[in-house]
Amino acid sequence: MADFPGFTNLDQLNEAFEQHTVGVPFNAETCTVQTLFEGVNVDPTLINRVTDPDIPDQEKSALINHWMTEYFKVAVARKAPYWMLGNHFRRACVTEIMKADYNEMVGWVSEDITMAECPIEKVTAYSNLSLQFRENIRGVLILPEFHSGDAEVPEELRVNAETLVGLNRILTAIIEKRRATLGDRSMTAGTGCQHYPYLVDFITNATNHPLIDTKKRTKGVGGIIGLHNNLNFEELEELDSTGTVKHGRLLLTTALAEYRRLNGALPATIRNRREPEMVRALFELEAMNAEGNANNSVYRQQIGNLDIIFNFFLHCRAANIINGPNPHANVFKRLNLTLHAIGTKIQGRTKTNMMLTRAGMPIANLVNLMNVTGSKHQPPYCLNARRVYDLVAVYGVIKYNDIRRSMITGAASPRCIIHMKINNLIAMTLVITYWELIHAAAADQDDINEAEHMFHQLLLQKTSEYSNTTGKTGNLFDVQLVPNEEVQNIDRQRSIQAFLALAGLQI
């Protein structure tokens, strides 16, 4: 009867890996799309169908998912998931996740299924625990794919003319959605940003003096006043609903944070300002950043820092798949086969949940852990139907009982595109084409869609889908796209032929 691999070190892994990939006609270790064909394209019929108003949205989504599945199955790495399938790796991770340090977060997985947004304190706790988990299992993180590189978010991205327009459209869409979503959220959440409209002209230097409505502020003074004439700036600190000082910060400080959140950056000339209140507000803003309490985008913190290895074992413990220091291997065998089956076709929440349920207990418990909000800002430790494909990337790429065949066929997970390098023209074109399909189908009304998510991950300079980027610096929204004519254009006709031959796509 087939069992999980028994290797315990890199030499044994390499030997076993080579045995299973002898004669495989492509680079099975890295498996970027470029190893199999020269470009990314799509049958024009697919474009026609996803733009047809008479075709239901669900069918359009299925068509796009079918197209993407073939790319992802090709692109996913093989060696890292093969190593993670082994007994040695699993036992080390089980021992660590069973420690009491993780008890509270295990509880959060099920308790926060109705949480649409995550408090900064919980985001920070997640980041710290994910790093602790990795530090304590470092002995089994033996491949480069498990470690984040030193490269930060680039200030400049050199692309060819063919991808420049598409990438600019994606960046613009992300920034516009971010501005609309976070702007609306801040104005309704009682965060003190109601004063922003009165201070924005002062921030941009359009007026010499800020104006503010003080009806709900200090001293019972009502109406619009000029701060330079009536009140010292320091007296207008943020108040809560009871009139008590909430943060002890200048209103200008939170207005600056709001400006940066809505526009992606502060005005270029802001550092040249010499007004005392502006100098103090900028100092406070830097302190807020250092504390991790600035009005940053939760989207950027969470999505950029998801650790899918940590999440896999966290969810397994929360679902009682890991119920002690020595969980039964047969449960993990069923989980492996189930996740591989899910990875053979990207699909929606209903079918994914059905397949998990059919796997029986305790695997079916994963369905009960699904966050029900549908929000892209939900806690990073929560599970949802899309994040099930993160589980696939960890434990469903290689089938334990059919290793060689699954080495060739792979399994699909949107996470797999992350290990493609940022200067890889194929990776960029894949993201653009995916985004264009979603946009054409009018299916991109969510805050951040899957293609935009993938572009963000590429910019984060992750070495692979299995790395942790906590602590990376840089700002996606400051990236400058620069044309580079040295990058050759894609031969689209050959791309179409190669893709159709590979995927056997019939639409």
Short mmCIF file of C-alpha atoms in Angstrom, two decimals:
data_model
loop_
_atom_site.label_atom_id
_atom_site.label_comp_id
_atom_site.label_asym_id
_atom_site.label_seq_id
_atom_site.Cartn_x
_atom_site.Cartn_y
_atom_site.Cartn_z
CA MET A 1 0.00 0.00 0.00
CA ALA A 2 1.31 3.44 -0.94
CA ASP A 3 2.62 5.62 1.85
CA PHE A 4 3.97 9.12 2.27
CA PRO A 5 7.61 9.71 1.30
CA GLY A 6 10.13 8.90 4.01
CA PHE A 7 13.00 11.22 3.10
CA THR A 8 14.52 13.28 5.91
CA ASN A 9 17.14 15.44 4.18
CA LEU A 10 17.89 17.23 0.94
CA ASP A 11 20.01 14.46 -0.59
CA GLN A 12 17.24 11.90 -0.08
CA LEU A 13 14.68 14.34 -1.49
CA ASN A 14 16.76 14.99 -4.60
CA GLU A 15 17.30 11.29 -5.21
CA ALA A 16 13.60 10.48 -4.89
CA PHE A 17 12.63 13.49 -6.97
CA GLU A 18 14.93 12.47 -9.82
CA GLN A 19 13.51 8.94 -9.81
CA HIS A 20 9.99 10.27 -10.30
CA THR A 21 10.89 12.81 -12.99
CA VAL A 22 13.14 10.74 -15.27
CA GLY A 23 12.08 11.47 -18.84
CA VAL A 24 9.72 14.28 -17.92
CA PRO A 25 10.03 16.66 -20.91
CA PHE A 26 10.25 19.90 -18.98
CA ASN A 27 11.95 21.46 -16.00
CA ALA A 28 9.83 19.86 -13.30
CA GLU A 29 11.68 21.60 -10.50
CA THR A 30 10.73 25.16 -11.38
CA CYS A 31 7.86 24.59 -13.80
CA THR A 32 7.31 28.17 -14.84
CA VAL A 33 4.93 28.61 -17.72
CA GLN A 34 7.85 29.64 -19.91
CA THR A 35 9.32 26.14 -19.69
CA LEU A 36 6.42 24.76 -21.69
CA PHE A 37 5.34 27.38 -24.18
CA GLU A 38 6.30 30.79 -25.36
CA GLY A 39 3.40 32.99 -24.43
CA VAL A 40 -0.04 33.56 -23.06
CA ASN A 41 -3.12 33.94 -25.16
CA VAL A 42 -6.74 32.96 -25.36
CA ASP A 43 -9.11 31.73 -28.03
CA PRO A 44 -11.15 34.70 -29.36
CA THR A 45 -14.27 32.61 -28.83
CA LEU A 46 -13.67 32.79 -25.08
CA ILE A 47 -13.57 36.59 -25.21
CA ASN A 48 -16.86 36.60 -27.10
CA ARG A 49 -18.53 34.34 -24.56
CA VAL A 50 -17.41 36.20 -21.44
CA THR A 51 -18.64 39.49 -22.93
CA ASP A 52 -22.01 38.06 -24.01
CA PRO A 53 -24.71 39.65 -21.79
CA ASP A 54 -26.96 36.62 -22.31
CA ILE A 55 -24.50 34.21 -20.68
CA PRO A 56 -24.96 33.94 -16.88
CA ASP A 57 -22.14 35.21 -14.66
CA GLN A 58 -21.68 31.75 -13.17
CA GLU A 59 -20.99 30.27 -16.60
CA LYS A 60 -18.57 33.09 -17.45
CA SER A 61 -16.70 32.43 -14.23
CA ALA A 62 -16.49 28.74 -15.07
CA LEU A 63 -15.07 29.50 -18.53
CA ILE A 64 -12.39 31.78 -17.10
CA ASN A 65 -11.54 29.28 -14.37
CA HIS A 66 -11.17 26.51 -16.94
CA TRP A 67 -8.78 28.67 -18.95
CA MET A 68 -6.70 29.51 -15.88
CA THR A 69 -6.61 25.95 -14.55
CA GLU A 70 -4.46 24.76 -17.42
CA TYR A 71 -1.91 27.52 -16.86
CA PHE A 72 -1.75 26.99 -13.12
CA LYS A 73 -1.31 23.23 -13.43
CA VAL A 74 1.67 23.88 -15.66
CA ALA A 75 3.15 26.66 -13.54
CA VAL A 76 2.99 25.11 -10.08
CA ALA A 77 6.30 24.04 -8.54
CA ARG A 78 6.84 20.35 -7.80
CA LYS A 79 9.83 19.85 -5.51
CA ALA A 80 8.60 21.94 -2.56
CA PRO A 81 5.16 20.28 -2.33
CA TYR A 82 6.81 16.88 -2.77
CA TRP A 83 9.00 17.60 0.27
CA MET A 84 5.99 18.84 2.29
CA LEU A 85 4.19 15.58 1.52
CA GLY A 86 6.82 13.64 3.45
CA ASN A 87 6.36 12.29 6.96
CA HIS A 88 9.39 14.18 8.28
CA PHE A 89 8.07 17.61 7.31
CA ARG A 90 4.52 16.92 8.50
CA ARG A 91 5.59 15.63 11.90
CA ALA A 92 7.77 18.66 12.58
CA CYS A 93 4.92 21.03 11.71
CA VAL A 94 2.36 19.07 13.73
CA THR A 95 4.60 19.15 16.80
CA GLU A 96 4.95 22.92 16.49
CA ILE A 97 1.31 23.82 15.79
CA MET A 98 0.16 21.77 18.80
CA LYS A 99 2.00 24.10 21.18
CA ALA A 100 -0.07 26.24 23.53
CA ASP A 101 1.28 29.41 21.89
CA TYR A 102 -1.17 28.88 19.03
CA ASN A 103 -4.26 28.03 21.12
CA GLU A 104 -5.82 31.49 20.95
CA MET A 105 -5.40 31.84 17.19
CA VAL A 106 -6.81 28.34 16.62
CA GLY A 107 -9.91 29.63 18.40
CA TRP A 108 -10.00 32.75 16.26
CA VAL A 109 -10.24 30.64 13.09
CA SER A 110 -13.75 29.51 14.04
CA GLU A 111 -14.78 32.50 16.15
CA ASP A 112 -14.12 35.09 13.45
CA ILE A 113 -16.00 33.53 10.54
CA THR A 114 -18.32 36.56 10.48
CA MET A 115 -15.48 39.10 10.66
CA ALA A 116 -15.22 41.09 7.41
CA GLU A 117 -12.23 43.14 8.51
CA CYS A 118 -9.36 42.36 10.81
CA PRO A 119 -8.20 44.65 13.64
CA ILE A 120 -4.58 45.67 13.35
CA GLU A 121 -3.84 43.90 16.64
CA LYS A 122 -4.89 40.56 15.19
CA VAL A 123 -3.01 41.18 11.95
CA THR A 124 0.11 41.83 14.04
CA ALA A 125 -0.50 38.72 16.15
CA TYR A 126 -0.84 36.65 12.99
CA SER A 127 2.37 38.03 11.53
CA ASN A 128 4.30 37.36 14.73
CA LEU A 129 2.99 33.81 15.15
CA SER A 130 3.61 32.91 11.51
CA LEU A 131 7.23 34.02 11.89
CA GLN A 132 7.54 32.11 15.17
CA PHE A 133 6.16 29.00 13.49
CA ARG A 134 8.74 29.25 10.72
CA GLU A 135 11.59 29.90 13.11
CA ASN A 136 10.74 26.79 15.11
CA ILE A 137 10.49 24.53 12.04
CA ARG A 138 13.50 26.01 10.26
CA GLY A 139 15.18 22.59 10.31
CA VAL A 140 12.70 21.30 7.72
CA LEU A 141 12.59 24.45 5.57
CA ILE A 142 15.46 23.14 3.47
CA LEU A 143 14.58 24.60 0.06
CA PRO A 144 15.08 28.16 -1.21
CA GLU A 145 11.36 28.31 -2.03
CA PHE A 146 10.57 28.45 1.69
CA HIS A 147 12.52 31.63 2.31
CA SER A 148 11.75 35.19 1.35
CA GLY A 149 14.42 37.00 -0.63
CA ASP A 150 15.97 40.30 0.33
CA ALA A 151 14.47 42.20 -2.59
CA GLU A 152 11.89 44.78 -1.61
CA VAL A 153 8.94 46.11 -3.58
CA PRO A 154 10.64 47.73 -6.58
CA GLU A 155 10.48 51.46 -7.14
CA GLU A 156 10.72 50.91 -10.87
CA LEU A 157 9.42 48.05 -12.99
CA ARG A 158 10.82 47.75 -16.53
CA VAL A 159 8.35 46.22 -18.95
CA ASN A 160 7.96 46.08 -22.70
CA ALA A 161 5.43 48.17 -24.58
CA GLU A 162 3.05 45.23 -24.93
CA THR A 163 2.60 44.84 -21.19
CA LEU A 164 2.97 48.49 -20.16
CA VAL A 165 -0.60 49.49 -21.01
CA GLY A 166 -2.11 46.40 -19.39
CA LEU A 167 -0.12 46.74 -16.18
CA ASN A 168 -0.98 50.43 -15.95
CA ARG A 169 -4.66 49.53 -16.21
CA ILE A 170 -4.30 47.03 -13.36
CA LEU A 171 -2.45 49.51 -11.15
CA THR A 172 -5.05 52.17 -11.86
CA ALA A 173 -7.88 49.75 -11.05
CA ILE A 174 -6.28 48.73 -7.75
CA ILE A 175 -5.69 52.32 -6.67
CA GLU A 176 -9.21 53.42 -7.65
CA LYS A 177 -10.80 50.51 -5.78
CA ARG A 178 -8.57 51.14 -2.80
CA ARG A 179 -9.49 54.83 -2.78
CA ALA A 180 -13.22 54.16 -3.04
CA THR A 181 -13.38 51.26 -0.59
CA LEU A 182 -11.12 52.65 2.10
CA GLY A 183 -12.50 56.14 1.72
CA ASP A 184 -16.07 54.98 2.22
CA ARG A 185 -15.05 52.72 5.08
CA SER A 186 -13.21 55.45 6.93
CA MET A 187 -16.08 57.90 6.73
CA THR A 188 -18.61 55.47 8.16
CA ALA A 189 -16.54 53.68 10.75
CA GLY A 190 -16.25 56.60 13.17
CA THR A 191 -12.50 56.83 12.80
CA GLY A 192 -12.36 60.60 13.13
CA CYS A 193 -11.87 61.25 9.40
CA GLN A 194 -14.96 63.43 9.14
CA HIS A 195 -12.55 66.34 9.47
CA TYR A 196 -10.60 65.33 6.37
CA PRO A 197 -12.55 67.49 3.85
CA TYR A 198 -11.73 70.60 5.90
CA LEU A 199 -8.00 69.87 6.04
CA VAL A 200 -7.26 68.52 2.57
CA ASP A 201 -6.67 71.98 1.06
CA PHE A 202 -4.19 72.77 3.81
CA ILE A 203 -2.42 69.45 3.22
CA THR A 204 -2.09 70.17 -0.51
CA ASN A 205 -1.02 73.76 0.21
CA ALA A 206 -4.05 75.11 -1.63
CA THR A 207 -4.81 77.32 1.37
CA ASN A 208 -2.63 78.82 4.06
CA HIS A 209 -4.94 77.94 6.94
CA PRO A 210 -7.08 74.85 7.61
CA LEU A 211 -10.79 75.15 8.32
CA ILE A 212 -12.79 72.72 10.41
CA ASP A 213 -16.31 72.17 11.67
CA THR A 214 -16.10 72.19 15.48
CA LYS A 215 -19.74 71.40 16.29
CA LYS A 216 -18.83 67.99 17.68
CA ARG A 217 -15.41 68.96 18.96
CA THR A 218 -14.02 70.73 21.99
CA LYS A 219 -15.36 73.68 23.97
CA GLY A 220 -18.80 73.57 22.36
CA VAL A 221 -17.68 76.00 19.67
CA GLY A 222 -19.80 75.57 16.54
CA GLY A 223 -19.39 76.50 12.93
CA ILE A 224 -16.50 76.72 10.50
CA ILE A 225 -13.50 78.48 11.98
CA GLY A 226 -10.00 79.37 10.88
CA LEU A 227 -7.66 77.57 13.22
CA HIS A 228 -5.03 80.29 13.05
CA ASN A 229 -7.53 82.82 14.44
CA ASN A 230 -9.58 80.87 16.95
CA LEU A 231 -7.94 77.79 18.40
CA ASN A 232 -4.49 76.40 18.90
CA PHE A 233 -4.04 73.33 16.70
CA GLU A 234 -2.97 71.18 19.63
CA GLU A 235 -6.37 71.62 21.28
CA LEU A 236 -8.15 69.80 18.48
CA GLU A 237 -7.19 66.22 19.22
CA GLU A 238 -9.31 63.30 18.09
CA LEU A 239 -12.34 62.67 20.29
CA ASP A 240 -14.52 59.62 20.67
CA SER A 241 -18.33 59.68 20.80
CA THR A 242 -18.31 60.74 24.48
CA GLY A 243 -16.05 63.73 23.87
CA THR A 244 -13.02 62.06 25.40
CA VAL A 245 -9.61 62.29 23.77
CA LYS A 246 -9.36 59.04 21.81
CA HIS A 247 -5.77 58.83 20.56
CA GLY A 248 -4.19 62.04 21.77
CA ARG A 249 -3.20 62.89 18.21
CA LEU A 250 -3.65 66.00 16.15
CA LEU A 251 -6.55 65.99 13.76
CA LEU A 252 -4.04 66.93 11.10
CA THR A 253 -2.12 63.71 11.79
CA THR A 254 -5.09 61.49 11.07
CA ALA A 255 -6.01 63.68 8.10
CA LEU A 256 -2.52 63.14 6.68
CA ALA A 257 -2.91 59.39 7.15
CA GLU A 258 -6.26 59.60 5.40
CA TYR A 259 -4.78 61.57 2.50
CA ARG A 260 -2.05 58.97 2.03
CA ARG A 261 -4.58 56.18 2.22
CA LEU A 262 -6.82 57.71 -0.42
CA ASN A 263 -4.07 58.86 -2.77
CA GLY A 264 -1.35 56.28 -2.24
CA ALA A 265 1.22 58.84 -1.05
CA LEU A 266 1.52 62.25 0.59
CA PRO A 267 2.02 65.33 -1.64
CA ALA A 268 5.54 65.44 -3.03
CA THR A 269 6.27 68.82 -1.39
CA ILE A 270 4.96 67.92 2.06
CA ARG A 271 8.44 67.46 3.56
CA ASN A 272 9.30 71.06 2.72
CA ARG A 273 6.51 72.45 4.88
CA ARG A 274 7.60 74.41 7.96
CA GLU A 275 4.34 75.24 9.77
CA PRO A 276 4.68 74.03 13.40
CA GLU A 277 1.43 72.07 13.28
CA MET A 278 2.47 70.35 10.03
CA VAL A 279 5.91 69.48 11.42
CA ARG A 280 4.35 67.94 14.52
CA ALA A 281 1.70 66.10 12.50
CA LEU A 282 4.31 64.57 10.21
CA PHE A 283 6.33 63.49 13.23
CA GLU A 284 3.23 61.88 14.76
CA LEU A 285 2.44 60.15 11.49
CA GLU A 286 5.88 58.54 11.44
CA ALA A 287 5.35 57.42 15.03
CA MET A 288 2.01 55.89 14.04
CA ASN A 289 3.75 53.99 11.27
CA ALA A 290 6.38 52.69 13.66
CA GLU A 291 3.67 51.50 16.03
CA GLY A 292 1.78 49.82 13.22
CA ASN A 293 -1.31 51.92 13.94
CA ALA A 294 -1.40 54.17 10.89
CA ASN A 295 -4.42 54.13 8.64
CA ASN A 296 -2.76 51.65 6.29
CA SER A 297 -4.67 49.42 3.94
CA VAL A 298 -5.60 46.21 5.71
CA TYR A 299 -5.71 44.67 2.25
CA ARG A 300 -1.99 45.28 1.73
CA GLN A 301 -0.98 43.98 5.16
CA GLN A 302 -3.07 40.84 5.03
CA ILE A 303 -2.82 39.63 1.47
CA GLY A 304 0.84 40.44 1.17
CA ASN A 305 1.71 38.53 4.32
CA LEU A 306 -0.39 35.38 4.09
CA ASP A 307 1.77 32.41 5.06
CA ILE A 308 0.12 29.44 3.41
CA ILE A 309 2.27 26.81 5.17
CA PHE A 310 1.39 28.23 8.58
CA ASN A 311 -2.26 28.55 7.55
CA PHE A 312 -2.41 24.94 6.38
CA PHE A 313 -1.40 23.52 9.74
CA LEU A 314 -3.40 26.15 11.65
CA HIS A 315 -6.56 25.19 9.75
CA CYS A 316 -5.85 21.49 10.15
CA ARG A 317 -5.65 21.91 13.90
CA ALA A 318 -8.77 24.11 14.01
CA ALA A 319 -10.66 21.45 12.01
CA ASN A 320 -9.43 18.68 14.34
CA ILE A 321 -7.54 17.02 11.48
CA ILE A 322 -4.59 17.51 13.81
CA ASN A 323 -6.02 16.35 17.12
CA GLY A 324 -2.83 15.60 18.98
CA PRO A 325 0.91 15.13 18.59
CA ASN A 326 0.45 12.02 16.42
CA PRO A 327 -2.58 12.41 14.12
CA HIS A 328 -3.42 9.35 12.07
CA ALA A 329 -1.64 9.30 8.70
CA ASN A 330 -4.75 7.94 6.96
CA VAL A 331 -6.57 11.22 7.61
CA PHE A 332 -3.77 13.10 5.87
CA LYS A 333 -3.92 10.64 2.98
CA ARG A 334 -7.60 11.41 2.48
CA LEU A 335 -6.85 15.12 2.79
CA ASN A 336 -4.09 14.87 0.18
CA LEU A 337 -6.34 13.09 -2.33
CA THR A 338 -9.20 15.51 -1.68
CA LEU A 339 -7.07 18.61 -2.17
CA HIS A 340 -5.50 17.17 -5.32
CA ALA A 341 -8.97 16.51 -6.73
CA ILE A 342 -10.01 20.09 -5.92
CA GLY A 343 -6.85 21.32 -7.63
CA THR A 344 -7.66 19.60 -10.90
CA LYS A 345 -10.22 22.29 -11.64
CA ILE A 346 -10.59 25.79 -10.23
CA GLN A 347 -14.21 26.10 -9.19
CA GLY A 348 -16.61 27.97 -6.95
CA ARG A 349 -17.47 27.76 -3.28
CA THR A 350 -20.37 25.30 -3.61
CA LYS A 351 -18.41 22.57 -5.41
CA THR A 352 -15.34 23.08 -3.24
CA ASN A 353 -17.39 22.71 -0.06
CA MET A 354 -19.15 19.67 -1.48
CA MET A 355 -15.85 17.91 -2.16
CA LEU A 356 -14.59 18.68 1.34
CA THR A 357 -17.83 17.38 2.84
CA ARG A 358 -17.66 14.15 0.84
CA ALA A 359 -14.17 13.53 2.24
CA GLY A 360 -15.80 12.78 5.59
CA MET A 361 -14.85 13.83 9.08
CA PRO A 362 -12.71 15.47 10.27
CA ILE A 363 -11.84 16.96 6.84
CA ALA A 364 -15.44 18.10 6.44
CA ASN A 365 -14.91 20.35 9.47
CA LEU A 366 -13.03 22.72 7.14
CA VAL A 367 -16.38 23.74 5.65
CA ASN A 368 -17.56 24.93 9.06
CA LEU A 369 -14.46 27.13 9.36
CA MET A 370 -15.22 29.13 6.20
CA ASN A 371 -15.49 32.87 6.68
CA VAL A 372 -19.00 33.79 5.51
CA THR A 373 -18.48 37.48 4.72
CA GLY A 374 -16.93 37.22 1.26
CA SER A 375 -14.77 40.21 2.17
CA LYS A 376 -11.25 40.55 0.74
CA HIS A 377 -10.26 42.18 4.03
CA GLN A 378 -11.15 39.25 6.28
CA PRO A 379 -8.54 38.06 8.79
CA PRO A 380 -5.44 36.37 7.33
CA TYR A 381 -5.97 33.32 9.55
CA CYS A 382 -9.51 32.74 8.26
CA LEU A 383 -10.40 30.13 5.65
CA ASN A 384 -12.63 30.62 2.63
CA ALA A 385 -13.28 28.82 -0.64
CA ARG A 386 -10.52 30.70 -2.46
CA ARG A 387 -8.02 30.02 0.30
CA VAL A 388 -8.73 26.32 0.00
CA TYR A 389 -6.50 26.60 -3.08
CA ASP A 390 -3.72 27.71 -0.73
CA LEU A 391 -4.19 24.34 0.99
CA VAL A 392 -3.94 22.73 -2.45
CA ALA A 393 -0.61 24.45 -3.07
CA VAL A 394 0.77 23.03 0.18
CA TYR A 395 -0.69 19.54 0.27
CA GLY A 396 -2.53 18.79 -2.96
CA VAL A 397 -0.07 19.23 -5.82
CA ILE A 398 1.44 15.73 -5.61
CA LYS A 399 -0.69 12.63 -4.96
CA TYR A 400 0.95 10.33 -2.43
CA ASN A 401 -0.27 7.21 -4.29
CA ASP A 402 0.49 8.38 -7.86
CA ILE A 403 3.60 10.50 -7.51
CA ARG A 404 5.07 10.30 -11.01
CA ARG A 405 1.83 11.01 -12.85
CA SER A 406 0.98 13.93 -10.57
CA MET A 407 4.50 15.28 -11.03
CA ILE A 408 3.63 15.69 -14.70
CA THR A 409 0.00 16.78 -14.48
CA GLY A 410 0.20 18.93 -11.35
CA ALA A 411 -2.74 20.59 -9.64
CA ALA A 412 -4.03 24.13 -9.97
CA SER A 413 -3.68 26.88 -7.40
CA PRO A 414 -3.67 30.62 -8.12
CA ARG A 415 -0.83 30.86 -5.61
CA CYS A 416 1.53 29.14 -8.02
CA ILE A 417 2.06 32.25 -10.14
CA ILE A 418 3.86 33.93 -7.25
CA HIS A 419 7.14 32.10 -7.79
CA MET A 420 7.40 33.49 -11.29
CA LYS A 421 9.93 36.29 -11.35
CA ILE A 422 8.77 39.86 -11.63
CA ASN A 423 10.74 40.38 -14.84
CA ASN A 424 9.26 37.28 -16.42
CA LEU A 425 7.29 38.51 -19.43
CA ILE A 426 5.17 35.36 -19.42
CA ALA A 427 4.11 35.89 -15.81
CA MET A 428 3.15 39.49 -16.43
CA THR A 429 1.24 38.64 -19.59
CA LEU A 430 -0.59 35.88 -17.76
CA VAL A 431 -1.73 38.31 -15.07
CA ILE A 432 -2.80 40.90 -17.66
CA THR A 433 -4.75 38.40 -19.74
CA TYR A 434 -6.49 37.03 -16.66
CA TRP A 435 -7.38 40.57 -15.56
CA GLU A 436 -8.73 41.42 -19.01
CA LEU A 437 -10.96 38.34 -18.98
CA ILE A 438 -12.36 39.22 -15.55
CA HIS A 439 -12.85 42.84 -16.61
CA ALA A 440 -14.50 41.83 -19.90
CA ALA A 441 -16.92 39.60 -18.03
CA ALA A 442 -17.78 42.51 -15.70
CA ALA A 443 -16.79 40.21 -12.86
CA ASP A 444 -14.32 42.58 -11.21
CA GLN A 445 -16.71 44.45 -8.94
CA ASP A 446 -15.03 43.06 -5.83
CA ASP A 447 -12.58 45.30 -4.03
CA ILE A 448 -9.55 43.39 -5.29
CA ASN A 449 -10.02 40.62 -7.85
CA GLU A 450 -7.81 37.57 -8.27
CA ALA A 451 -5.68 39.01 -11.08
CA GLU A 452 -4.98 42.19 -9.12
CA HIS A 453 -4.12 40.04 -6.13
CA MET A 454 -1.57 38.10 -8.19
CA PHE A 455 0.01 41.28 -9.54
CA HIS A 456 0.39 42.55 -5.98
CA GLN A 457 2.08 39.29 -5.00
CA LEU A 458 4.53 39.58 -7.88
CA LEU A 459 5.44 43.10 -6.82
CA LEU A 460 6.09 41.90 -3.27
CA GLN A 461 9.07 39.99 -4.66
CA LYS A 462 8.09 36.69 -3.09
CA THR A 463 10.56 33.98 -3.98
CA SER A 464 7.70 31.50 -4.13
CA GLU A 465 4.19 30.92 -2.91
CA TYR A 466 5.72 29.21 0.13
CA SER A 467 7.66 32.20 1.49
CA ASN A 468 6.69 34.71 4.17
CA THR A 469 7.07 38.41 3.32
CA THR A 470 6.34 39.88 6.74
CA GLY A 471 8.52 42.94 7.19
CA LYS A 472 8.96 43.72 3.50
CA THR A 473 9.16 47.43 2.84
CA GLY A 474 8.12 49.46 -0.15
CA ASN A 475 4.83 50.69 -1.54
CA LEU A 476 3.02 49.05 -4.41
CA PHE A 477 1.30 52.33 -5.19
CA ASP A 478 4.60 54.14 -5.71
CA VAL A 479 5.82 51.73 -8.40
CA GLN A 480 6.77 53.42 -11.66
CA LEU A 481 6.28 51.42 -14.85
CA VAL A 482 9.09 52.12 -17.30
CA PRO A 483 9.14 50.86 -20.92
CA ASN A 484 12.06 48.65 -21.82
CA GLU A 485 12.37 47.96 -25.52
CA GLU A 486 15.00 45.27 -24.89
CA VAL A 487 12.22 42.93 -23.76
CA GLN A 488 10.99 41.15 -26.84
CA ASN A 489 7.35 41.04 -27.72
CA ILE A 490 5.44 37.80 -27.66
CA ASP A 491 4.67 36.01 -30.90
CA ARG A 492 0.94 35.73 -30.30
CA GLN A 493 0.16 33.37 -33.15
CA ARG A 494 2.66 30.79 -31.92
CA SER A 495 1.37 31.37 -28.40
CA ILE A 496 -2.17 30.52 -29.41
CA GLN A 497 -1.09 27.35 -31.18
CA ALA A 498 1.15 26.23 -28.31
CA PHE A 499 -1.48 26.92 -25.67
CA LEU A 500 -4.32 25.19 -27.48
CA ALA A 501 -2.12 22.18 -28.18
CA LEU A 502 -1.10 22.01 -24.53
CA ALA A 503 -4.46 22.63 -22.91
CA GLY A 504 -6.77 20.99 -25.43
CA LEU A 505 -9.13 23.86 -24.76
CA GLN A 506 -12.44 23.44 -26.55
CA ILE A 507 -14.87 26.34 -26.26
#
